[in-house]
Every structure is written in structure tokens, then in C-alpha cells.
mmCIF file of C-alpha atoms in Angstrom:
data_model
loop_
_atom_site.group_PDB
_atom_site.id
_atom_site.type_symbol
_atom_site.label_atom_id
_atom_site.label_comp_id
_atom_site.label_asym_id
_atom_site.label_seq_id
_atom_site.Cartn_x
_atom_site.Cartn_y
_atom_site.Cartn_z
ATOM 1 C CA MET A 1 40.481 -52.701 82.979
ATOM 2 C CA LYS A 2 39.955 -49.199 81.578
ATOM 3 C CA LEU A 3 38.174 -46.626 83.726
ATOM 4 C CA PRO A 4 36.768 -43.258 82.605
ATOM 5 C CA PRO A 5 38.616 -40.062 83.675
ATOM 6 C CA PRO A 6 35.955 -39.036 86.256
ATOM 7 C CA LEU A 7 36.694 -42.213 88.202
ATOM 8 C CA LEU A 8 40.454 -42.045 87.822
ATOM 9 C CA ARG A 9 40.617 -38.532 89.253
ATOM 10 C CA PRO A 10 40.763 -38.590 93.068
ATOM 11 C CA PHE A 11 38.506 -36.327 95.092
ATOM 12 C CA VAL A 12 40.744 -33.656 96.632
ATOM 13 C CA LEU A 13 39.741 -31.556 99.618
ATOM 14 C CA GLU A 14 41.941 -28.692 100.872
ATOM 15 C CA GLY A 15 44.889 -30.020 98.919
ATOM 16 C CA LYS A 16 44.625 -33.592 100.202
ATOM 17 C CA VAL A 17 43.043 -36.665 98.625
ATOM 18 C CA ALA A 18 39.833 -37.543 100.464
ATOM 19 C CA CYS A 19 38.631 -40.349 98.177
ATOM 20 C CA ARG A 20 39.911 -42.445 95.287
ATOM 21 C CA ILE A 21 38.995 -45.667 93.484
ATOM 22 C CA MET A 22 40.725 -48.884 94.546
ATOM 23 C CA LEU A 23 40.155 -52.634 94.443
ATOM 24 C CA ASP A 24 39.006 -54.527 97.507
ATOM 25 C CA LEU A 25 37.860 -57.867 98.830
ATOM 26 C CA THR A 26 35.613 -57.874 101.892
ATOM 27 C CA VAL A 27 34.463 -61.039 103.671
ATOM 28 C CA TYR A 28 32.147 -61.220 106.679
ATOM 29 C CA LEU A 29 33.442 -64.064 108.828
ATOM 30 C CA LYS A 30 31.876 -66.572 111.205
ATOM 31 C CA GLY A 31 34.960 -66.685 113.459
ATOM 32 C CA PRO A 32 37.750 -66.499 112.854
ATOM 33 C CA THR A 33 39.445 -69.236 114.817
ATOM 34 C CA GLN A 34 43.125 -68.792 115.579
ATOM 35 C CA ALA A 35 43.970 -71.270 112.821
ATOM 36 C CA GLU A 36 41.790 -69.348 110.345
ATOM 37 C CA LEU A 37 43.428 -66.049 111.260
ATOM 38 C CA ASP A 38 46.870 -67.600 110.769
ATOM 39 C CA PHE A 39 45.709 -68.826 107.371
ATOM 40 C CA LEU A 40 44.462 -65.358 106.374
ATOM 41 C CA ILE A 41 47.692 -63.701 107.521
ATOM 42 C CA ASP A 42 49.784 -66.204 105.556
ATOM 43 C CA LEU A 43 47.527 -65.758 102.516
ATOM 44 C CA TYR A 44 48.048 -61.991 102.598
ATOM 45 C CA ARG A 45 51.801 -62.351 103.031
ATOM 46 C CA ARG A 46 52.013 -64.748 100.094
ATOM 47 C CA THR A 47 49.823 -62.623 97.859
ATOM 48 C CA SER A 48 50.952 -59.068 98.554
ATOM 49 C CA PRO A 49 54.262 -57.727 97.177
ATOM 50 C CA PRO A 50 57.389 -57.416 99.339
ATOM 51 C CA GLY A 51 57.197 -54.496 101.740
ATOM 52 C CA SER A 52 53.416 -54.588 102.071
ATOM 53 C CA ILE A 53 53.594 -54.909 105.850
ATOM 54 C CA GLN A 54 55.302 -51.790 107.184
ATOM 55 C CA ARG A 55 52.874 -50.967 109.984
ATOM 56 C CA ILE A 56 50.777 -53.103 112.346
ATOM 57 C CA GLY A 57 47.565 -52.055 114.073
ATOM 58 C CA LEU A 58 46.294 -53.765 117.239
ATOM 59 C CA ALA A 59 43.419 -52.986 119.610
ATOM 60 C CA GLU A 60 45.962 -52.756 122.444
ATOM 61 C CA PHE A 61 47.719 -49.715 120.949
ATOM 62 C CA PRO A 62 46.146 -46.407 119.822
ATOM 63 C CA TYR A 63 48.784 -45.944 117.099
ATOM 64 C CA TRP A 64 50.466 -47.873 114.293
ATOM 65 C CA LEU A 65 53.394 -50.094 115.298
ATOM 66 C CA LEU A 66 56.572 -50.504 113.272
ATOM 67 C CA ALA A 67 56.426 -53.935 111.667
ATOM 68 C CA SER A 68 60.209 -54.213 111.910
ATOM 69 C CA ALA A 69 60.131 -53.806 115.721
ATOM 70 C CA PRO A 70 56.556 -53.821 117.065
ATOM 71 C CA GLU A 71 55.904 -52.975 120.684
ATOM 72 C CA LEU A 72 54.814 -55.995 122.692
ATOM 73 C CA THR A 73 52.278 -56.590 125.434
ATOM 74 C CA LEU A 74 53.214 -58.782 128.413
ATOM 75 C CA SER A 75 51.997 -61.902 126.619
ATOM 76 C CA GLY A 76 54.002 -60.843 123.580
ATOM 77 C CA ARG A 77 57.170 -60.386 125.594
ATOM 78 C CA ILE A 78 56.739 -63.832 127.148
ATOM 79 C CA ALA A 79 56.243 -65.336 123.683
ATOM 80 C CA ALA A 80 59.319 -63.525 122.361
ATOM 81 C CA ALA A 81 61.436 -64.878 125.216
ATOM 82 C CA ARG A 82 60.298 -68.385 124.243
ATOM 83 C CA GLY A 83 61.195 -67.844 120.592
ATOM 84 C CA ILE A 84 57.591 -67.928 119.348
ATOM 85 C CA PRO A 85 57.254 -66.305 115.886
ATOM 86 C CA ASP A 86 55.292 -63.049 115.554
ATOM 87 C CA PRO A 87 54.928 -62.506 119.309
ATOM 88 C CA TYR A 88 52.885 -59.324 118.738
ATOM 89 C CA LEU A 89 49.961 -61.598 117.768
ATOM 90 C CA GLN A 90 49.617 -63.087 121.251
ATOM 91 C CA PRO A 91 47.005 -60.588 122.533
ATOM 92 C CA VAL A 92 44.969 -61.171 119.358
ATOM 93 C CA TYR A 93 45.066 -64.935 119.913
ATOM 94 C CA ARG A 94 44.008 -64.464 123.522
ATOM 95 C CA ARG A 95 41.032 -62.323 122.514
ATOM 96 C CA ILE A 96 39.975 -64.972 119.983
ATOM 97 C CA ARG A 97 40.185 -67.765 122.564
ATOM 98 C CA GLU A 98 38.167 -65.725 125.061
ATOM 99 C CA GLY A 99 35.466 -64.797 122.530
ATOM 100 C CA ARG A 100 36.237 -61.074 122.650
ATOM 101 C CA ALA A 101 36.573 -58.263 120.150
ATOM 102 C CA PHE A 102 39.955 -57.877 118.451
ATOM 103 C CA GLU A 103 41.704 -55.893 115.749
ATOM 104 C CA LEU A 104 44.614 -56.740 113.465
ATOM 105 C CA ARG A 105 45.695 -54.459 110.642
ATOM 106 C CA TYR A 106 48.623 -54.420 108.229
ATOM 107 C CA TRP A 107 49.515 -51.436 106.050
ATOM 108 C CA ASP A 108 52.298 -50.680 103.611
ATOM 109 C CA HIS A 109 52.459 -47.069 104.896
ATOM 110 C CA VAL A 110 51.530 -45.634 101.501
ATOM 111 C CA SER A 111 49.190 -42.656 101.933
ATOM 112 C CA ILE A 112 45.901 -42.297 100.069
ATOM 113 C CA ASP A 113 47.525 -39.206 98.499
ATOM 114 C CA ASP A 114 50.089 -41.391 96.751
ATOM 115 C CA PRO A 115 49.023 -42.186 93.149
ATOM 116 C CA ARG A 116 50.702 -45.611 93.367
ATOM 117 C CA GLY A 117 47.915 -46.895 95.581
ATOM 118 C CA SER A 118 48.404 -48.908 98.740
ATOM 119 C CA TRP A 119 48.035 -52.408 100.145
ATOM 120 C CA SER A 120 46.316 -53.065 103.450
ATOM 121 C CA PHE A 121 44.811 -55.928 105.455
ATOM 122 C CA SER A 122 42.228 -55.569 108.194
ATOM 123 C CA CYS A 123 40.691 -58.374 110.236
ATOM 124 C CA HIS A 124 38.596 -57.365 113.212
ATOM 125 C CA ARG A 125 35.752 -58.512 115.413
ATOM 126 C CA ILE A 126 33.269 -56.511 117.457
ATOM 127 C CA HIS A 127 31.116 -57.669 120.374
ATOM 128 C CA LEU A 128 27.651 -56.136 120.646
ATOM 129 C CA ARG A 129 25.425 -56.582 123.677
ATOM 130 C CA ASN A 130 22.297 -57.401 121.670
ATOM 131 C CA SER A 131 23.688 -59.522 118.844
ATOM 132 C CA GLY A 132 27.035 -60.927 119.980
ATOM 133 C CA LEU A 133 30.150 -61.271 117.827
ATOM 134 C CA HIS A 134 30.550 -59.934 114.281
ATOM 135 C CA SER A 135 33.753 -60.225 112.229
ATOM 136 C CA ALA A 136 35.131 -59.083 108.906
ATOM 137 C CA LEU A 137 38.219 -59.247 106.719
ATOM 138 C CA ARG A 138 39.042 -56.509 104.248
ATOM 139 C CA VAL A 139 41.977 -56.338 101.859
ATOM 140 C CA LEU A 140 42.592 -53.183 99.792
ATOM 141 C CA PHE A 141 44.649 -53.320 96.583
ATOM 142 C CA PRO A 142 46.075 -50.651 94.249
ATOM 143 C CA LEU A 143 43.922 -50.093 91.190
ATOM 144 C CA ASP A 144 46.546 -51.560 88.836
ATOM 145 C CA THR A 145 46.602 -54.919 90.649
ATOM 146 C CA ASP A 146 45.872 -57.913 88.427
ATOM 147 C CA VAL A 147 42.245 -58.779 89.244
ATOM 148 C CA GLU A 148 43.166 -62.474 89.212
ATOM 149 C CA VAL A 149 44.909 -61.785 92.534
ATOM 150 C CA LEU A 150 41.489 -61.034 94.064
ATOM 151 C CA VAL A 151 40.064 -64.187 92.528
ATOM 152 C CA GLY A 152 42.888 -66.298 93.951
ATOM 153 C CA ILE A 153 42.410 -64.945 97.471
ATOM 154 C CA ALA A 154 38.643 -65.448 97.275
ATOM 155 C CA ARG A 155 39.118 -69.058 96.130
ATOM 156 C CA ASP A 156 41.395 -69.800 99.069
ATOM 157 C CA ILE A 157 38.907 -68.271 101.499
ATOM 158 C CA ILE A 158 35.862 -70.213 100.288
ATOM 159 C CA ASP A 159 37.889 -73.375 100.731
ATOM 160 C CA ASN A 160 39.467 -72.718 104.129
ATOM 161 C CA VAL A 161 37.564 -70.158 106.243
ATOM 162 C CA GLU A 162 34.039 -70.215 107.674
ATOM 163 C CA PHE A 163 32.187 -67.117 106.517
ATOM 164 C CA ILE A 164 28.782 -65.597 105.882
ATOM 165 C CA SER A 165 29.194 -63.598 102.689
ATOM 166 C CA GLY A 166 31.572 -61.313 100.857
ATOM 167 C CA HIS A 167 32.163 -59.133 97.805
ATOM 168 C CA GLY A 168 35.101 -57.954 95.742
ATOM 169 C CA GLY A 169 35.856 -55.523 92.940
ATOM 170 C CA LEU A 170 36.022 -51.761 92.562
ATOM 171 C CA THR A 171 35.395 -49.634 95.636
ATOM 172 C CA PHE A 172 35.415 -46.058 96.871
ATOM 173 C CA ALA A 173 38.327 -45.771 99.321
ATOM 174 C CA TYR A 174 38.394 -42.683 101.524
ATOM 175 C CA ASP A 175 40.304 -40.891 104.253
ATOM 176 C CA PRO A 176 38.357 -41.633 107.474
ATOM 177 C CA TRP A 177 39.194 -38.148 108.762
ATOM 178 C CA GLN A 178 37.306 -36.730 105.759
ATOM 179 C CA ARG A 179 34.438 -39.231 105.869
ATOM 180 C CA ILE A 180 31.521 -36.766 105.711
ATOM 181 C CA ALA A 181 32.789 -34.844 102.684
ATOM 182 C CA ALA A 182 34.018 -38.047 101.038
ATOM 183 C CA PHE A 183 30.594 -39.665 101.325
ATOM 184 C CA ASP A 184 28.887 -36.713 99.658
ATOM 185 C CA HIS A 185 31.323 -37.163 96.768
ATOM 186 C CA ILE A 186 30.713 -40.933 96.802
ATOM 187 C CA TYR A 187 26.954 -40.370 96.748
ATOM 188 C CA ALA A 188 27.193 -38.300 93.566
ATOM 189 C CA GLN A 189 29.565 -40.753 91.864
ATOM 190 C CA ALA A 190 27.552 -43.807 92.906
ATOM 191 C CA LYS A 191 24.408 -42.394 91.322
ATOM 192 C CA ARG A 192 26.147 -42.796 87.977
ATOM 193 C CA TYR A 193 28.525 -45.725 88.526
ATOM 194 C CA TRP A 194 26.535 -48.542 90.097
ATOM 195 C CA GLY A 195 29.269 -51.183 89.945
ATOM 196 C CA LEU A 196 31.463 -49.692 92.702
ATOM 197 C CA ASP A 197 31.128 -50.735 96.322
ATOM 198 C CA ILE A 198 30.413 -48.236 99.082
ATOM 199 C CA GLU A 199 32.217 -49.240 102.266
ATOM 200 C CA ASN A 200 31.175 -48.205 105.746
ATOM 201 C CA MET A 201 32.378 -51.158 107.810
ATOM 202 C CA ASN A 202 31.339 -49.755 111.183
ATOM 203 C CA LEU A 203 27.733 -49.826 109.961
ATOM 204 C CA THR A 204 27.758 -53.002 107.855
ATOM 205 C CA VAL A 205 29.571 -55.441 110.137
ATOM 206 C CA PRO A 206 26.877 -55.350 112.888
ATOM 207 C CA VAL A 207 24.211 -56.481 110.370
ATOM 208 C CA SER A 208 26.421 -58.743 108.251
ATOM 209 C CA ASN A 209 24.888 -61.951 109.628
ATOM 210 C CA THR A 210 21.424 -61.016 108.325
ATOM 211 C CA GLY A 211 22.093 -61.086 104.566
ATOM 212 C CA ILE A 212 24.345 -60.104 101.699
ATOM 213 C CA LYS A 213 25.137 -56.416 101.235
ATOM 214 C CA THR A 214 25.507 -56.396 97.460
ATOM 215 C CA VAL A 215 26.185 -58.354 94.308
ATOM 216 C CA SER A 216 29.576 -57.292 93.025
ATOM 217 C CA TRP A 217 32.025 -58.535 90.413
ATOM 218 C CA LEU A 218 32.966 -61.201 92.953
ATOM 219 C CA THR A 219 30.331 -62.310 95.444
ATOM 220 C CA LEU A 220 31.007 -64.905 98.136
ATOM 221 C CA PHE A 221 28.292 -67.016 99.740
ATOM 222 C CA GLY A 222 29.065 -68.931 102.929
ATOM 223 C CA LYS A 223 27.322 -71.472 105.092
ATOM 224 C CA GLY A 224 26.398 -68.692 107.502
ATOM 225 C CA LEU A 225 23.670 -67.719 105.028
ATOM 226 C CA SER A 226 21.651 -70.764 106.072
ATOM 227 C CA ALA A 227 20.316 -68.604 108.919
ATOM 228 C CA VAL A 228 19.073 -66.077 106.342
ATOM 229 C CA ASP A 229 17.447 -68.541 103.934
ATOM 230 C CA PRO A 230 17.732 -72.347 104.185
ATOM 231 C CA ALA A 231 17.533 -72.508 100.379
ATOM 232 C CA TRP A 232 20.569 -70.256 99.863
ATOM 233 C CA THR A 233 22.559 -72.884 97.966
ATOM 234 C CA GLU A 234 19.755 -73.365 95.430
ATOM 235 C CA LEU A 235 19.527 -69.603 94.927
ATOM 236 C CA VAL A 236 23.270 -69.344 94.293
ATOM 237 C CA ARG A 237 23.434 -72.344 91.988
ATOM 238 C CA GLY A 238 20.470 -70.951 90.087
ATOM 239 C CA CYS A 239 22.660 -68.084 88.869
ATOM 240 C CA ALA A 240 24.910 -70.532 87.020
ATOM 241 C CA SER A 241 22.489 -70.545 84.077
ATOM 242 C CA LEU A 242 23.158 -66.848 83.422
ATOM 243 C CA PRO A 243 25.630 -66.129 80.586
ATOM 244 C CA LEU A 244 29.202 -65.244 81.598
ATOM 245 C CA VAL A 245 28.524 -66.161 85.228
ATOM 246 C CA ASN A 246 31.055 -68.500 86.785
ATOM 247 C CA ILE A 247 30.275 -70.184 90.102
ATOM 248 C CA GLU A 248 32.917 -72.137 92.000
ATOM 249 C CA ARG A 249 32.241 -74.322 94.997
ATOM 250 C CA GLY A 250 34.647 -74.561 97.922
ATOM 251 C CA ARG A 251 34.499 -76.497 101.153
ATOM 252 C CA ARG A 252 33.150 -73.444 103.010
ATOM 253 C CA GLY A 253 30.928 -71.853 100.377
ATOM 254 C CA TYR A 254 30.623 -70.506 96.844
ATOM 255 C CA LEU A 255 32.295 -67.825 94.739
ATOM 256 C CA MET A 256 30.309 -66.132 91.962
ATOM 257 C CA ARG A 257 32.152 -64.151 89.291
ATOM 258 C CA LEU A 258 30.298 -61.886 86.847
ATOM 259 C CA GLY A 259 32.427 -61.624 83.734
ATOM 260 C CA LEU A 260 36.196 -61.452 83.383
ATOM 261 C CA GLU A 261 36.754 -58.157 85.232
ATOM 262 C CA PRO A 262 34.860 -55.612 87.345
ATOM 263 C CA ASP A 263 32.188 -53.563 85.578
ATOM 264 C CA ILE A 264 31.559 -49.939 86.538
ATOM 265 C CA GLU A 265 27.892 -50.070 85.428
ATOM 266 C CA ASP A 266 27.789 -46.547 83.991
ATOM 267 C CA MET A 267 24.138 -45.485 84.004
ATOM 268 C CA ASN A 268 24.928 -42.619 81.616
ATOM 269 C CA ARG A 269 25.931 -45.154 78.979
ATOM 270 C CA PRO A 270 23.211 -47.830 78.968
ATOM 271 C CA LYS A 271 24.815 -49.750 76.092
ATOM 272 C CA THR A 272 27.853 -50.491 78.275
ATOM 273 C CA MET A 273 25.819 -51.773 81.236
ATOM 274 C CA ASN A 274 26.186 -55.411 82.222
ATOM 275 C CA ASP A 275 22.727 -56.822 82.827
ATOM 276 C CA LEU A 276 24.229 -59.713 84.799
ATOM 277 C CA TYR A 277 24.372 -57.562 87.924
ATOM 278 C CA PHE A 278 20.626 -56.959 87.688
ATOM 279 C CA GLN A 279 19.711 -60.545 86.805
ATOM 280 C CA ALA A 280 21.863 -62.095 89.529
ATOM 281 C CA SER A 281 20.639 -59.633 92.181
ATOM 282 C CA ARG A 282 17.008 -60.348 91.391
ATOM 283 C CA ARG A 283 17.547 -64.095 91.630
ATOM 284 C CA LEU A 284 19.355 -63.656 94.931
ATOM 285 C CA GLU A 285 16.879 -61.132 96.352
ATOM 286 C CA PRO A 286 15.842 -63.357 99.320
ATOM 287 C CA LEU A 287 19.441 -63.216 100.586
ATOM 288 C CA PHE A 288 19.791 -59.421 100.590
ATOM 289 C CA LEU A 289 19.879 -57.316 103.742
ATOM 290 C CA ARG A 290 16.460 -56.016 104.776
ATOM 291 C CA GLU A 291 17.863 -53.102 106.720
ATOM 292 C CA HIS A 292 21.127 -51.226 107.095
ATOM 293 C CA PRO A 293 22.068 -48.100 109.066
ATOM 294 C CA ARG A 294 22.366 -44.946 106.983
ATOM 295 C CA PHE A 295 25.712 -44.379 105.309
ATOM 296 C CA SER A 296 27.737 -41.352 106.356
ATOM 297 C CA GLY A 297 27.411 -37.960 104.715
ATOM 298 C CA ARG A 298 24.731 -35.326 104.427
ATOM 299 C CA LEU A 299 23.279 -36.610 101.136
ATOM 300 C CA PHE A 300 22.753 -40.191 102.277
ATOM 301 C CA PHE A 301 21.151 -38.906 105.463
ATOM 302 C CA GLU A 302 18.865 -36.323 103.893
ATOM 303 C CA ASN A 303 17.709 -38.619 101.082
ATOM 304 C CA ALA A 304 17.498 -41.815 103.176
ATOM 305 C CA ASP A 305 19.068 -43.615 100.222
ATOM 306 C CA THR A 306 21.191 -46.319 101.850
ATOM 307 C CA MET A 307 18.765 -49.173 101.250
ATOM 308 C CA GLY A 308 18.111 -47.782 97.793
ATOM 309 C CA TRP A 309 21.797 -48.266 97.006
ATOM 310 C CA ILE A 310 21.944 -51.749 98.559
ATOM 311 C CA ARG A 311 18.958 -52.888 96.484
ATOM 312 C CA ARG A 312 19.838 -50.819 93.390
ATOM 313 C CA PHE A 313 20.047 -53.808 91.065
ATOM 314 C CA ILE A 314 16.737 -55.171 92.368
ATOM 315 C CA ASN A 315 14.671 -51.969 92.454
ATOM 316 C CA PRO A 316 16.573 -49.509 90.204
ATOM 317 C CA SER A 317 13.984 -46.734 90.569
ATOM 318 C CA ASP A 318 14.741 -46.453 94.292
ATOM 319 C CA TRP A 319 18.344 -45.381 93.572
ATOM 320 C CA ARG A 320 18.011 -43.351 90.384
#
């Protein structure tokens, strides 16, 4: 996968990287159950390289824990005394059983400044008064990761985890402490390169049960979409007639793949554009989100362009 120099260069602010291009897989979950979370953790451990879990993030602690010797809550200490593996997970399991919000993050402790790129895993659930529980999984990969790794993880998920939807491919990754400036940079880049995802999980997760956010190189469709459109399976299967579109069916949903690798969709070079993104999005239009809170940054706010980006492959003039 060859990217143009403007995308390979990170966005640097005051001597520190604020944004760079990475690979990601994001899935909006129905649960997860404890068994599903265990499956996702094991999947990440099996897929990521050795040393990818150096730090652990939990809702119970306001800082990263050392993976080699994580601090434990009371339930974790009890589990450790009984010889239960990974005792730090006990408060997460309890929150799942009680139908509460939770957070579990793994990180290889490689900074966004590091040109090697980093690995990370985030599975969390929020509880909103008006709409209940909303959950998501996100895995970030270095840009030089074999894209078949993303495909393998997506295949395992559509076969083993209840979910609503998901997407995978190229994404803008940013330093959350520099979010406002990073999103102004992302806005400018995204106007040219339509094939990259824009991530703002705090805004997307609360509306994730009302439709798909985007069609990406990989797009996942789960049974949770039946609440959006009862005919969702027919819409997905209808994309199989498009050239170079591969659709796989799992026990929990479908995986759609547009071509062999992610496409940047460079609007400055129309001859390199992949029309599949437009054709698939238009066929799947009934499944798309109808509303989404405004992305961060001054430019998204002033131009009210968030929905224009989400529906860019359906109504191109609203994003140009």
C-alpha cells in the first residue's frame, strides 16, 4: 500500500506530532458479554506482536497501569489470592454483569511521535440516561501492518461477537490533548482524501445503534442493524454484484471488503478514485446515520460539515 507524501508526513504542532495516518478497525458492539470480551482480548493477544500490551487502562484508575504488575481493586486482590488469571479484569467483569459502563484499554506504550507506529486496543461501554448502553471496540495498528491482519480480526468478530456495525482501513489518529488543532488539519486533509476515516468516538458511540457511520475498505454489518432497517441483509447482499466487492457471511453478521487494500480516494486525481465506495454507499444509503454530533475543531463547527463527511459518497456535493 503506497501513500502519497502529504499523507505520510505527520502533522506537527509545537514540535510534537498531533496527527498521523494509521490503520484501524472499529466495531460498535451489542454487548459485550464477559465471554465476548474474553474472546476479543484473546484475539488481540494472538494477533498483535509480542510486547503490545505494556500498559492497561481501566475506569477504576485515572492513569495507565503497568501490565507487568497492574494495581488491583479489592475484587482483583481476592481473585489473585485464588489464583484466577488476569485478576485486574475483575472490576470490568463486574461492571458487565451489572449492566454498567466500563473501560478496558491496552497500549504498547509507543508514543504517537514515534515513527514506528503503535498498537492499541480499546473496548468500552457508556451508559446514557436517554438511550441506555452503547459499546465499541477499537484496535489501532501501525501503518506498515499487513492489511490481512485487519481482515482476519474482522472475520473472527463477525463469527463470534454480537455487533451493530463496524469499519476498518486507513484513519486519522491524533493526540487527544491536541484534538482541536488536529481536527482542523484532518478537515483539510479529508477534503482531498475521502477514503480515510475520521474518528471521534465520544460523539459516534452514543448514536452507533442508529445506523452505519461510513463505508470503508472493510465494513461490518451486524444483526443490530435490524432495528435500523429490517431489510438490511438484502441491502448488504445486493452489493455483492459490484465488481471487486467481496462479502463474507459469519454467524453474527457480514463483512464487506472493497478491493484488495484500502483506497485513499484522492479527489485531486479522479483517475485513481475507486467508484466502489460511491456505488456501495448509495446502495446502502438506508442504513446510514441520519444525524451525528459535530466533529471537533473550528472548521467542522463553522462549516457544519460533519454529516456532509458521513454521507460524502452518497451526496458528494455536500462535502466538496
